[in-house]
Tab-separated table of C-alpha atoms and ligand atoms in Angstrom:
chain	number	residue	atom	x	y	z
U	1	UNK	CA	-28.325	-9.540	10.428
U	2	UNK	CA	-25.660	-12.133	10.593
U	3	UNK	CA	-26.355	-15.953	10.442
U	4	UNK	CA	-24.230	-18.604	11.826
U	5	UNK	CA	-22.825	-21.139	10.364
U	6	UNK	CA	-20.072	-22.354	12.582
U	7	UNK	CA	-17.223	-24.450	10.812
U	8	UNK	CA	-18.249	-28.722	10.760
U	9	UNK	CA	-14.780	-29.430	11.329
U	10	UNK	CA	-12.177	-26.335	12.434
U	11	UNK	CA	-8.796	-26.591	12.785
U	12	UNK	CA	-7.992	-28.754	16.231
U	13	UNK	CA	-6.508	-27.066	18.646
U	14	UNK	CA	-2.880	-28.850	18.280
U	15	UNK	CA	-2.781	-27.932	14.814
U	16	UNK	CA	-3.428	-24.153	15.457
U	17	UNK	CA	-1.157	-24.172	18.571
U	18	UNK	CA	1.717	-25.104	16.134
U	19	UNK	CA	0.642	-22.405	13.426
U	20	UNK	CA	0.315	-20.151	16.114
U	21	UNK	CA	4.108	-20.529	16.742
U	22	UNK	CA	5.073	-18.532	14.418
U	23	UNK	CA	2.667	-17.440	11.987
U	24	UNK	CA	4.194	-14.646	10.299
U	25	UNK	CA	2.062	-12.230	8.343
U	26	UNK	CA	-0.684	-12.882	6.168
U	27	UNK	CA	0.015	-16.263	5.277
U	28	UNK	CA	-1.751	-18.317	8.104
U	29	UNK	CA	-5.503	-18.138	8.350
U	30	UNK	CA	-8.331	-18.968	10.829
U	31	UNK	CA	-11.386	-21.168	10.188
U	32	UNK	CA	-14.075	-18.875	9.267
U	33	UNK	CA	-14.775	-15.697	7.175
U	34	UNK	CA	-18.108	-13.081	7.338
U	35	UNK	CA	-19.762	-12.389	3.926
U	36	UNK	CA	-22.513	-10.002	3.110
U	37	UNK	CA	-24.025	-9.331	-0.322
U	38	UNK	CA	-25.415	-6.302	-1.637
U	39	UNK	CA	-27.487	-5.993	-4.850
U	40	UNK	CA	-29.039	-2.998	-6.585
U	41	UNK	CA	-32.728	-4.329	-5.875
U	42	UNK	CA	-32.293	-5.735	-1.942
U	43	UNK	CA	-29.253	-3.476	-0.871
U	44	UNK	CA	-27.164	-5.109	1.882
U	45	UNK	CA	-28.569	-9.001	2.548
U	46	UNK	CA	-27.455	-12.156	3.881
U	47	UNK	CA	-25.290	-11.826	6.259
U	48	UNK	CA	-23.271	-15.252	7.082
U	49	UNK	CA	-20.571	-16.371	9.442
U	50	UNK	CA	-19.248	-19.578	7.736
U	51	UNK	CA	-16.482	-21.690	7.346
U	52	UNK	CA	-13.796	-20.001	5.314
U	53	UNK	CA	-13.490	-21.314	1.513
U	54	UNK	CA	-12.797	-19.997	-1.838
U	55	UNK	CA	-15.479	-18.089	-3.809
U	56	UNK	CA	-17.375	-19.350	-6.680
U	57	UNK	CA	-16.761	-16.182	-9.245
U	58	UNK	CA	-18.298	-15.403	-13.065
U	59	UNK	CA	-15.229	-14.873	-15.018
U	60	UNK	CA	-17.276	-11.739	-16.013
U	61	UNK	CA	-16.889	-10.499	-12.708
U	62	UNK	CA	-16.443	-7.176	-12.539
U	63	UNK	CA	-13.454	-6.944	-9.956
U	64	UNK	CA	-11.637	-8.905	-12.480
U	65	UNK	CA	-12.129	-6.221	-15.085
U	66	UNK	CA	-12.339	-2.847	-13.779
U	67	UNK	CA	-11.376	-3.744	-10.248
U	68	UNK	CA	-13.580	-2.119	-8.068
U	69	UNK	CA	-11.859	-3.564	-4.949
U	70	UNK	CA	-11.656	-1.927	-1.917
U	71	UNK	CA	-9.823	-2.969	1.938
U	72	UNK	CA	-9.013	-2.065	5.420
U	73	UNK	CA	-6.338	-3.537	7.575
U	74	UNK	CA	-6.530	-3.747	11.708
U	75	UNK	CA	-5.756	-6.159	14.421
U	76	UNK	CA	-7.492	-7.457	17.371
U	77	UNK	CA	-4.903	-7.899	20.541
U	78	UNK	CA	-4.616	-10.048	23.579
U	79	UNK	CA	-4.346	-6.652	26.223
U	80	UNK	CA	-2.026	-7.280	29.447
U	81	UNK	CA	-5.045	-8.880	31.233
U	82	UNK	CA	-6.058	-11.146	28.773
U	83	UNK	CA	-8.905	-9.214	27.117
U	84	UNK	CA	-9.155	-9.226	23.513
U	85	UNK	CA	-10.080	-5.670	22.026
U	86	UNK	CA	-9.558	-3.758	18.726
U	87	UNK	CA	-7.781	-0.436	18.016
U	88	UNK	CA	-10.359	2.412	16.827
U	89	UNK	CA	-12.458	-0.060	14.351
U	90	UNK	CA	-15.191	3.032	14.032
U	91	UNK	CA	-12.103	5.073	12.223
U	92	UNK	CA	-11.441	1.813	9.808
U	93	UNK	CA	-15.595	1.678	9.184
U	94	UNK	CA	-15.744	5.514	8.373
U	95	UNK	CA	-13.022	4.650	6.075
U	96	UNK	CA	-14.025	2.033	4.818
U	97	UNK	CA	-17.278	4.152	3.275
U	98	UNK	CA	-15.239	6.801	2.222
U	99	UNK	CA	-13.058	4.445	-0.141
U	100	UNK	CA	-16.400	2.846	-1.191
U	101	UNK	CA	-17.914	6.107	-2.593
U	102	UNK	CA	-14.264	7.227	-4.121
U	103	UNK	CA	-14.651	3.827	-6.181
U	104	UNK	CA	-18.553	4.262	-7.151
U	105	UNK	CA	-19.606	0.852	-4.739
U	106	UNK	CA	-22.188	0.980	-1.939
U	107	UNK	CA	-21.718	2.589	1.424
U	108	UNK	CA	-21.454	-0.569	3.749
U	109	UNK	CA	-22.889	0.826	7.089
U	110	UNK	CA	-20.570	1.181	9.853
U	111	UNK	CA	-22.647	-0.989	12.317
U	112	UNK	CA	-22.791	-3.601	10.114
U	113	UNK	CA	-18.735	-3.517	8.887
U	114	UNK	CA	-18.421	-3.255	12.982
U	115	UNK	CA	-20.703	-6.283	13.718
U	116	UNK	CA	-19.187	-8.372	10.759
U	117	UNK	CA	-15.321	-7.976	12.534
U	118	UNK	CA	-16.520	-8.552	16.288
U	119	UNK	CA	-18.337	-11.456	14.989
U	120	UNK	CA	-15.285	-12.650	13.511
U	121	UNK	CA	-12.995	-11.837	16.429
U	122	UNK	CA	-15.032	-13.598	18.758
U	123	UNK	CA	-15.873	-17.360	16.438
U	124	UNK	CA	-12.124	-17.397	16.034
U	125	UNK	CA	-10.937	-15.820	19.128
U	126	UNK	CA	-8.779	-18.804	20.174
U	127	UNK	CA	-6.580	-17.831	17.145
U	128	UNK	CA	-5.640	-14.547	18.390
U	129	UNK	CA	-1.690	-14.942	19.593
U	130	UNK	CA	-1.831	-14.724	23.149
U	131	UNK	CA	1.590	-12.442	23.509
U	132	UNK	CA	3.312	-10.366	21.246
U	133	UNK	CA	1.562	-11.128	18.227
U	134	UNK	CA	-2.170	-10.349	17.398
U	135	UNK	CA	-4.842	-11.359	15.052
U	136	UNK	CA	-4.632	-8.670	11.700
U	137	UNK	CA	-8.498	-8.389	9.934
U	138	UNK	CA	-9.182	-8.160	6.275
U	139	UNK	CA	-12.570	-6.814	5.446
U	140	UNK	CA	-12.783	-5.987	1.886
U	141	UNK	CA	-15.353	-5.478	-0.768
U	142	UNK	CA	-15.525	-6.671	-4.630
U	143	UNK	CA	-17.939	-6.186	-7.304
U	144	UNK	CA	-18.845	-9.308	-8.440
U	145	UNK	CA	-21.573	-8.630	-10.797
U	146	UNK	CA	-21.224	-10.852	-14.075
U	147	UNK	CA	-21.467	-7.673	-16.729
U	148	UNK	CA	-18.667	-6.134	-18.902
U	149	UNK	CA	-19.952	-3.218	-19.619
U	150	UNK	CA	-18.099	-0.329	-17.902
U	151	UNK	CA	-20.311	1.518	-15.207
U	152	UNK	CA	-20.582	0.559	-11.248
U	153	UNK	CA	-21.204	-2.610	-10.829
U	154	UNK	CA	-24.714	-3.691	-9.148
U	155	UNK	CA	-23.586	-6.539	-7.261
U	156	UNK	CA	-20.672	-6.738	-4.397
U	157	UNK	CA	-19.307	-9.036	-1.746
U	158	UNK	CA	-18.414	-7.757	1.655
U	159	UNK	CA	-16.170	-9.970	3.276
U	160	UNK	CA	-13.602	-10.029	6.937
U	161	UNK	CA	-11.044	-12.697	6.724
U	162	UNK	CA	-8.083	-12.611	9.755
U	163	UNK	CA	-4.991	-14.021	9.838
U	164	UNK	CA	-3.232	-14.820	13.281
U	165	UNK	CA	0.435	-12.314	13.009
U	166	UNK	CA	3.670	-12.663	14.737
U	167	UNK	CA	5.056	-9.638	16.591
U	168	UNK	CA	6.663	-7.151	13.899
U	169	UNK	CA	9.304	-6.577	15.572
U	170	UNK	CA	10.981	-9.641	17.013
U	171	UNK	CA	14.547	-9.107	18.135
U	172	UNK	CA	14.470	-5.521	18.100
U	173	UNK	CA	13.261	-2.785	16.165
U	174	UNK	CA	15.759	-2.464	12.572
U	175	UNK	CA	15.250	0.987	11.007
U	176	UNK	CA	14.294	0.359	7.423
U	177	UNK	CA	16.287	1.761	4.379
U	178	UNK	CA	13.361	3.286	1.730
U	179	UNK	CA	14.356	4.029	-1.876
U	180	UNK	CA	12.485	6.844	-3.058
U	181	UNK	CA	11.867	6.737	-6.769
U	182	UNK	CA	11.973	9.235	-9.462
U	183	UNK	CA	10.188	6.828	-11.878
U	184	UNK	CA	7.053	5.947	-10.907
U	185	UNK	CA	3.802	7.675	-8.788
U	186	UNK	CA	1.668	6.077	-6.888
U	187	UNK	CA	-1.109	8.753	-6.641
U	188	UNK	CA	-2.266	11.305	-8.740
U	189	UNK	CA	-4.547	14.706	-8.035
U	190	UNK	CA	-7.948	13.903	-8.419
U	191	UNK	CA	-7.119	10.441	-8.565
U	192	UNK	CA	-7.604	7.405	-5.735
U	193	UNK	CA	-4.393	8.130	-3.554
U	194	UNK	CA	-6.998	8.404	-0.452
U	195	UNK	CA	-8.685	5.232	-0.936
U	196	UNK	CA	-7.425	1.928	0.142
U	197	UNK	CA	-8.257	0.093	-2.803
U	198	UNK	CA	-6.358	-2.844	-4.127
U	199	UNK	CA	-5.581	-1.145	-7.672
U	200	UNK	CA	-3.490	1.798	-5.432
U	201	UNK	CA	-1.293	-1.455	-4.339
U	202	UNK	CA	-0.914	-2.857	-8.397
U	203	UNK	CA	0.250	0.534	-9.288
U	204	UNK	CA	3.339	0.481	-6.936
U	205	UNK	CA	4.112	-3.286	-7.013
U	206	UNK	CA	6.624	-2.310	-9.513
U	207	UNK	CA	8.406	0.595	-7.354
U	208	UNK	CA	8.311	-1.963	-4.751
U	209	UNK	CA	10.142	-4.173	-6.361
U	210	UNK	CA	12.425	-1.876	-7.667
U	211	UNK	CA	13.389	-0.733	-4.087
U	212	UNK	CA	14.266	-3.870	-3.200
U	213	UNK	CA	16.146	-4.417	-6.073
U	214	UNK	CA	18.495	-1.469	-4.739
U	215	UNK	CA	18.480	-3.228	-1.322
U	216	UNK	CA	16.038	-1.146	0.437
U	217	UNK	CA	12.973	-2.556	2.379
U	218	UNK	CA	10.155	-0.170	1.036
U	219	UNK	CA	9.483	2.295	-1.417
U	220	UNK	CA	8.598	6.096	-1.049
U	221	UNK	CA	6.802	7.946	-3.106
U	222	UNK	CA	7.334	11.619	-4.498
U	223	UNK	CA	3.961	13.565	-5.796
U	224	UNK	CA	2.720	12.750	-8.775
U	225	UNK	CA	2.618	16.220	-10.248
U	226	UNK	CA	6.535	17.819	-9.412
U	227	UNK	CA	8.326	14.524	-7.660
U	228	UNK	CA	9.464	17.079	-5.570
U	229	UNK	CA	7.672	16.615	-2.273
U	230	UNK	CA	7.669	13.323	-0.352
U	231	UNK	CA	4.115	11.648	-0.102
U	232	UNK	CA	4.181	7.865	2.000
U	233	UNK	CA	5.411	4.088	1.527
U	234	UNK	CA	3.592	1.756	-0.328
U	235	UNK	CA	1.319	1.368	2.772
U	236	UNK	CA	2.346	3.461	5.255
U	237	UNK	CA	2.909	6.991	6.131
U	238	UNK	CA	5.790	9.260	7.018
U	239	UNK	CA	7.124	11.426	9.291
U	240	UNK	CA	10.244	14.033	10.132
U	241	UNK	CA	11.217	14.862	13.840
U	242	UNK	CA	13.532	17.798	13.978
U	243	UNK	CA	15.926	19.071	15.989
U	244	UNK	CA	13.637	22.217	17.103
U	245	UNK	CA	10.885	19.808	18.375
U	246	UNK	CA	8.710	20.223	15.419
U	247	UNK	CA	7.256	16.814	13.938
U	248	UNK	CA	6.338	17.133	10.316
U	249	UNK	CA	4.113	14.964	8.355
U	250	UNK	CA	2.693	15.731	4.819
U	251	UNK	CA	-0.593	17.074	4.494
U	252	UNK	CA	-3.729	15.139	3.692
U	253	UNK	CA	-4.616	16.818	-0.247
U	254	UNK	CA	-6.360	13.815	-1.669
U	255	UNK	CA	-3.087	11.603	-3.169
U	256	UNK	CA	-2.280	10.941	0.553
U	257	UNK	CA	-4.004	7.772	2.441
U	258	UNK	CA	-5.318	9.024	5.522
U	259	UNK	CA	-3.886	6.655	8.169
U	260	UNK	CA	-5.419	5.793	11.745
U	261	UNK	CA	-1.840	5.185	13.165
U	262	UNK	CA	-1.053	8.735	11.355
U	263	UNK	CA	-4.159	10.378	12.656
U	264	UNK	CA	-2.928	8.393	16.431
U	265	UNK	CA	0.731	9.775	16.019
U	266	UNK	CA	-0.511	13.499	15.130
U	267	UNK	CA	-2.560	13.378	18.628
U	268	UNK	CA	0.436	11.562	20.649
U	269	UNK	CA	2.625	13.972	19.436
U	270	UNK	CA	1.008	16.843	19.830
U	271	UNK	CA	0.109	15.772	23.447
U	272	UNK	CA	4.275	15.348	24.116
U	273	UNK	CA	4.945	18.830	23.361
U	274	UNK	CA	5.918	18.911	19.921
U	275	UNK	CA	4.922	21.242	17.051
U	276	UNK	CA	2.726	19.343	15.499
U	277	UNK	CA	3.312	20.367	11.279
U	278	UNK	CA	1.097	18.810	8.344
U	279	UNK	CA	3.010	20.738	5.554
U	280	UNK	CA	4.368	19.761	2.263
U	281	UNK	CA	8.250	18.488	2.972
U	282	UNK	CA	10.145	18.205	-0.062
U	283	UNK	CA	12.905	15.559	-0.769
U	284	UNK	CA	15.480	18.073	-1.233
U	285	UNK	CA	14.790	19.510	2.591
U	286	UNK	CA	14.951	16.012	3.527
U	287	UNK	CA	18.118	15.535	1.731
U	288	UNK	CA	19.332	19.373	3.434
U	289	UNK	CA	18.049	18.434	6.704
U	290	UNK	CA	19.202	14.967	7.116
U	291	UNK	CA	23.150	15.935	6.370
U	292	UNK	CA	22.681	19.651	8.613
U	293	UNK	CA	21.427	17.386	10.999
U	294	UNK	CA	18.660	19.683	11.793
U	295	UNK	CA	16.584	16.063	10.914
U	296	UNK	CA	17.070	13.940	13.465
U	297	UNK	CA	14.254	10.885	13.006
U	298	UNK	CA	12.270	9.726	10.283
U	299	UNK	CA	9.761	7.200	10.650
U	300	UNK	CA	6.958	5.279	8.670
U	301	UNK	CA	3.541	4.326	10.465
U	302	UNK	CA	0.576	2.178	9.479
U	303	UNK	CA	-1.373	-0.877	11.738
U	304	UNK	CA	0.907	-3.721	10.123
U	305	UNK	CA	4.308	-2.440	11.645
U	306	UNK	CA	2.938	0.513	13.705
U	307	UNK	CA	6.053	2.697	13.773
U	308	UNK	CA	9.022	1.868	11.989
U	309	UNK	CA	12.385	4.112	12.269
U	310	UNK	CA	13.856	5.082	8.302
U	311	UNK	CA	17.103	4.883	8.869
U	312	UNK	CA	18.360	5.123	5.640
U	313	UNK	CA	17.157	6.944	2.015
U	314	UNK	CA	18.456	5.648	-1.212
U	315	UNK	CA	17.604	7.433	-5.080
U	316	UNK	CA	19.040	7.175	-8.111
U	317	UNK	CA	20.819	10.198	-7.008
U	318	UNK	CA	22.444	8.928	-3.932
U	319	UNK	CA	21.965	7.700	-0.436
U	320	UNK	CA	22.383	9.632	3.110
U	321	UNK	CA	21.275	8.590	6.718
U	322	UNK	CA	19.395	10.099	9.152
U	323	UNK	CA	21.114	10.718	12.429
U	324	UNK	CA	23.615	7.957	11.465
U	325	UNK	CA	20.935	5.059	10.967
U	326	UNK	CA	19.745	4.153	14.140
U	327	UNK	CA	16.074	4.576	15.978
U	328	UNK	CA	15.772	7.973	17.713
U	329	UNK	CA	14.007	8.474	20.777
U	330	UNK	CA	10.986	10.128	19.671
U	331	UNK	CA	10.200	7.308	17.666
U	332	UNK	CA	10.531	5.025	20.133
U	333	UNK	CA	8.728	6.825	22.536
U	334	UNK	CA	5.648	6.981	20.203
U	335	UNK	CA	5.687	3.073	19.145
U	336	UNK	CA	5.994	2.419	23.170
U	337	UNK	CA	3.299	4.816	23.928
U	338	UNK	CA	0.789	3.283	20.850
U	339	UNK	CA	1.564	-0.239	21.744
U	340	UNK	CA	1.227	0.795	24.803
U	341	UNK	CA	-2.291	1.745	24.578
U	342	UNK	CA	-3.223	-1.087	22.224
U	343	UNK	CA	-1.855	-3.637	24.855
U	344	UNK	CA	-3.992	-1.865	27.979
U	345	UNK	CA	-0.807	-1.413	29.611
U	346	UNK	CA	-0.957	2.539	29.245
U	347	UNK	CA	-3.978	4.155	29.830
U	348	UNK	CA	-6.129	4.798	26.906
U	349	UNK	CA	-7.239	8.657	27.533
U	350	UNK	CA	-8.806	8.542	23.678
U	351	UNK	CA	-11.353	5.908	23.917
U	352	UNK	CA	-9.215	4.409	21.434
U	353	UNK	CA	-9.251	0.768	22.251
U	354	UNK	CA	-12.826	-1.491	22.099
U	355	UNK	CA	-13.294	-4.198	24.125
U	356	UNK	CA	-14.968	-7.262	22.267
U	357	UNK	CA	-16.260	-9.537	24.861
U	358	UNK	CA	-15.423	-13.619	23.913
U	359	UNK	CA	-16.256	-15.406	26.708
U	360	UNK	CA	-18.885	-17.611	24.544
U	361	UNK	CA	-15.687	-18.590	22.012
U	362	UNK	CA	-13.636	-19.379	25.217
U	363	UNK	CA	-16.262	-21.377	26.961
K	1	PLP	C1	-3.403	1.352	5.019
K	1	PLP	C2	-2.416	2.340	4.508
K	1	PLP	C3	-1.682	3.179	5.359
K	1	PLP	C4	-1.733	3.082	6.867
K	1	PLP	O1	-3.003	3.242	7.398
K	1	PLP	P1	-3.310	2.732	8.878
K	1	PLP	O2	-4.743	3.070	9.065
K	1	PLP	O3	-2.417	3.480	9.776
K	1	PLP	O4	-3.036	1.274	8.895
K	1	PLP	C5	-0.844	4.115	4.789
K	1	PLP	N1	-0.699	4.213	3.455
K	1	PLP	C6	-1.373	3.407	2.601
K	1	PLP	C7	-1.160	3.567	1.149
K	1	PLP	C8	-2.242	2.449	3.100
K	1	PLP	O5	-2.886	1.649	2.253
């Protein structure tokens, strides 16, 4: 179902070898994009790969109004022998329906969100970083039907963008210090917490920038309804490795987003031996645990950074360190392990990685 329409004049190849250099995140892009419409009458129709350019937009545009805007985030990778493949793109397409129906816009099949990234991969498979770095995909959907009125839209864009990325952590792996804040929520019962929509990211821009404010890299976020138990980062989620061998993560009730590299860490761990716990964790036991030392690694997860140690927790309350601010070894042995995997340089026992074959792009 998708036409091409290769770019007249892409980026040559001296130019991209210097972007490729070091690209850093989200602000380089390649040549072409995948769109698909849908409409009430003809569903899910014309299918184009095409040169990447803006979008011509009504101002009425519904996404500008009542943003129904939904995303996903993953990365194609160079492996060890030069193969390009993605991590578990079915789990980001299952997703990817689930936030549609949580924000009242069309299912986008999972075949066709599947084709539209391979397709995408492959035209600009010379931009994917041949080392450490990889190439991150945007697909996203917007309702772009010219109406004010406030019901679902009846007209949407489906579109994969991808952005060549640097490796995350070049020069070493720095724990990251996380203010959690008392202020603000970023999901509420019976609200869009498990969707990745764009409106979840407005509502904690301001947390965000509040954390940094207070010198910390990322914000974390207390439930909605107490702000007693810890929920996840901005975008990514969190978990506790105790001394007893137990890894703890919170549970999945709806204000949660339900991560891939979560759902990847749950399995890894469980398959190292350790007692596997989705159960509420409260900041007060983190507080408890972290200076009894009975915590002894904290960690945030999601496809951006994969696994990143939290060395440090900072409220209005106070601060304290976990296991004196450095990267355990649990948490290093589950980014190796993932990377691992996602590189083809450890066995992939899940069926987690998907080869996309490119030989026509590198021809
Ligand atoms: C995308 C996202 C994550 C991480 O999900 P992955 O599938 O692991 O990338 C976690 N939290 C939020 C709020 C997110 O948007």
């Amino acid at each position: 179902m998708l036409q091409f329409k290769p770019h007249a004049s892409p980026t040559p190849a001296d130019t991209r070898a210097t972007l490729l250099e070091n690209p850093g995140f989200g602000k380089v892009f390649t040549d072409h994009m995948v769109t698909v419409r849908w409409t009430a009458d003809r569903g899910w129709h014309d299918g184009q790969v095409r040169a990447r350019e803006p979008f011509a937009l009504d101002p009425a545009a519904a996404v500008f109004h009542y943003a129904q805007e939904i995303f996903e985030g993953m990365k194609a990778y160079r492996t060890a022998s030069g193969e390009v493949v993605l991590f578990r793109p079915d789990a980001n397409a299952r997703r990817f329906v689930s936030s549609a129906e949580r924000m009242a816009m069309p299912a986008l099949p999972e075949e066709v969100f599947l084709a539209a990234v391979e397709a995408l991969v492959r035209i600009d498979a010379d931009w994917i970083p041949s080392s450490e770095g990889s190439l991150y995909l945007r697909p996203f959907m917007m309702a772009t039907e010219a109406f004010l009125g406030v019901r679902p839209a009846q007209e949407y864009v489906f579109c994969v963008i991808a952005c060549p990325v640097g490796a995350y952590f070049k020069g070493g792996a720095k724990p990251v210090t996380v203010w959690a804040t008392d202020e603000f929520s970023r999901a509420a019962p019976g609200g869009t917490g498990a969707a990745k929509c764009g409106g979840n990211y407005a509502a904690s821009l301001l947390a965000q920038a509040e954390a940094i404010r207070n010198g910390c890299d990322q914000v974390v976020f207390l439930d909605a309804a107490q702000h007693r138990f810890v929920e996840e980062l901005g975008g990514m989620n969190v978990f506790f490795v105790m001394e007893d061998g137990t890894l703890v993560t919170p549970p999945l009730s709806g204000t949660i987003l339900p991560g891939i590299t979560r759902d990847c860490v749950l399995t890894l761990g469980r398959e190292s031996g350790l007692d596997v716990q989705e159960r509420p964790y409260s900041f007060a036991e983190w507080q408890a645990d972290a200076a009894s030392g009975r915590l002894r690694e904290a960690f945030a997860c999601g496809t951006a950074a994969v696994i990143a140690a939290i060395g440090e927790v900072r409220s209005p309350a106070g601060a304290f360190q976990i296991s004196g601010g450095v990267e355990g070894p649990v948490t290093g042995k589950l980014r190796d392990q993932l990377v691992g995997i996602q590189r083809g340089v450890v066995a992939d026992s899940h069926g987690w990685v998907r080869r996309v074959s490119v030989e026509a792009a590198a021809a």
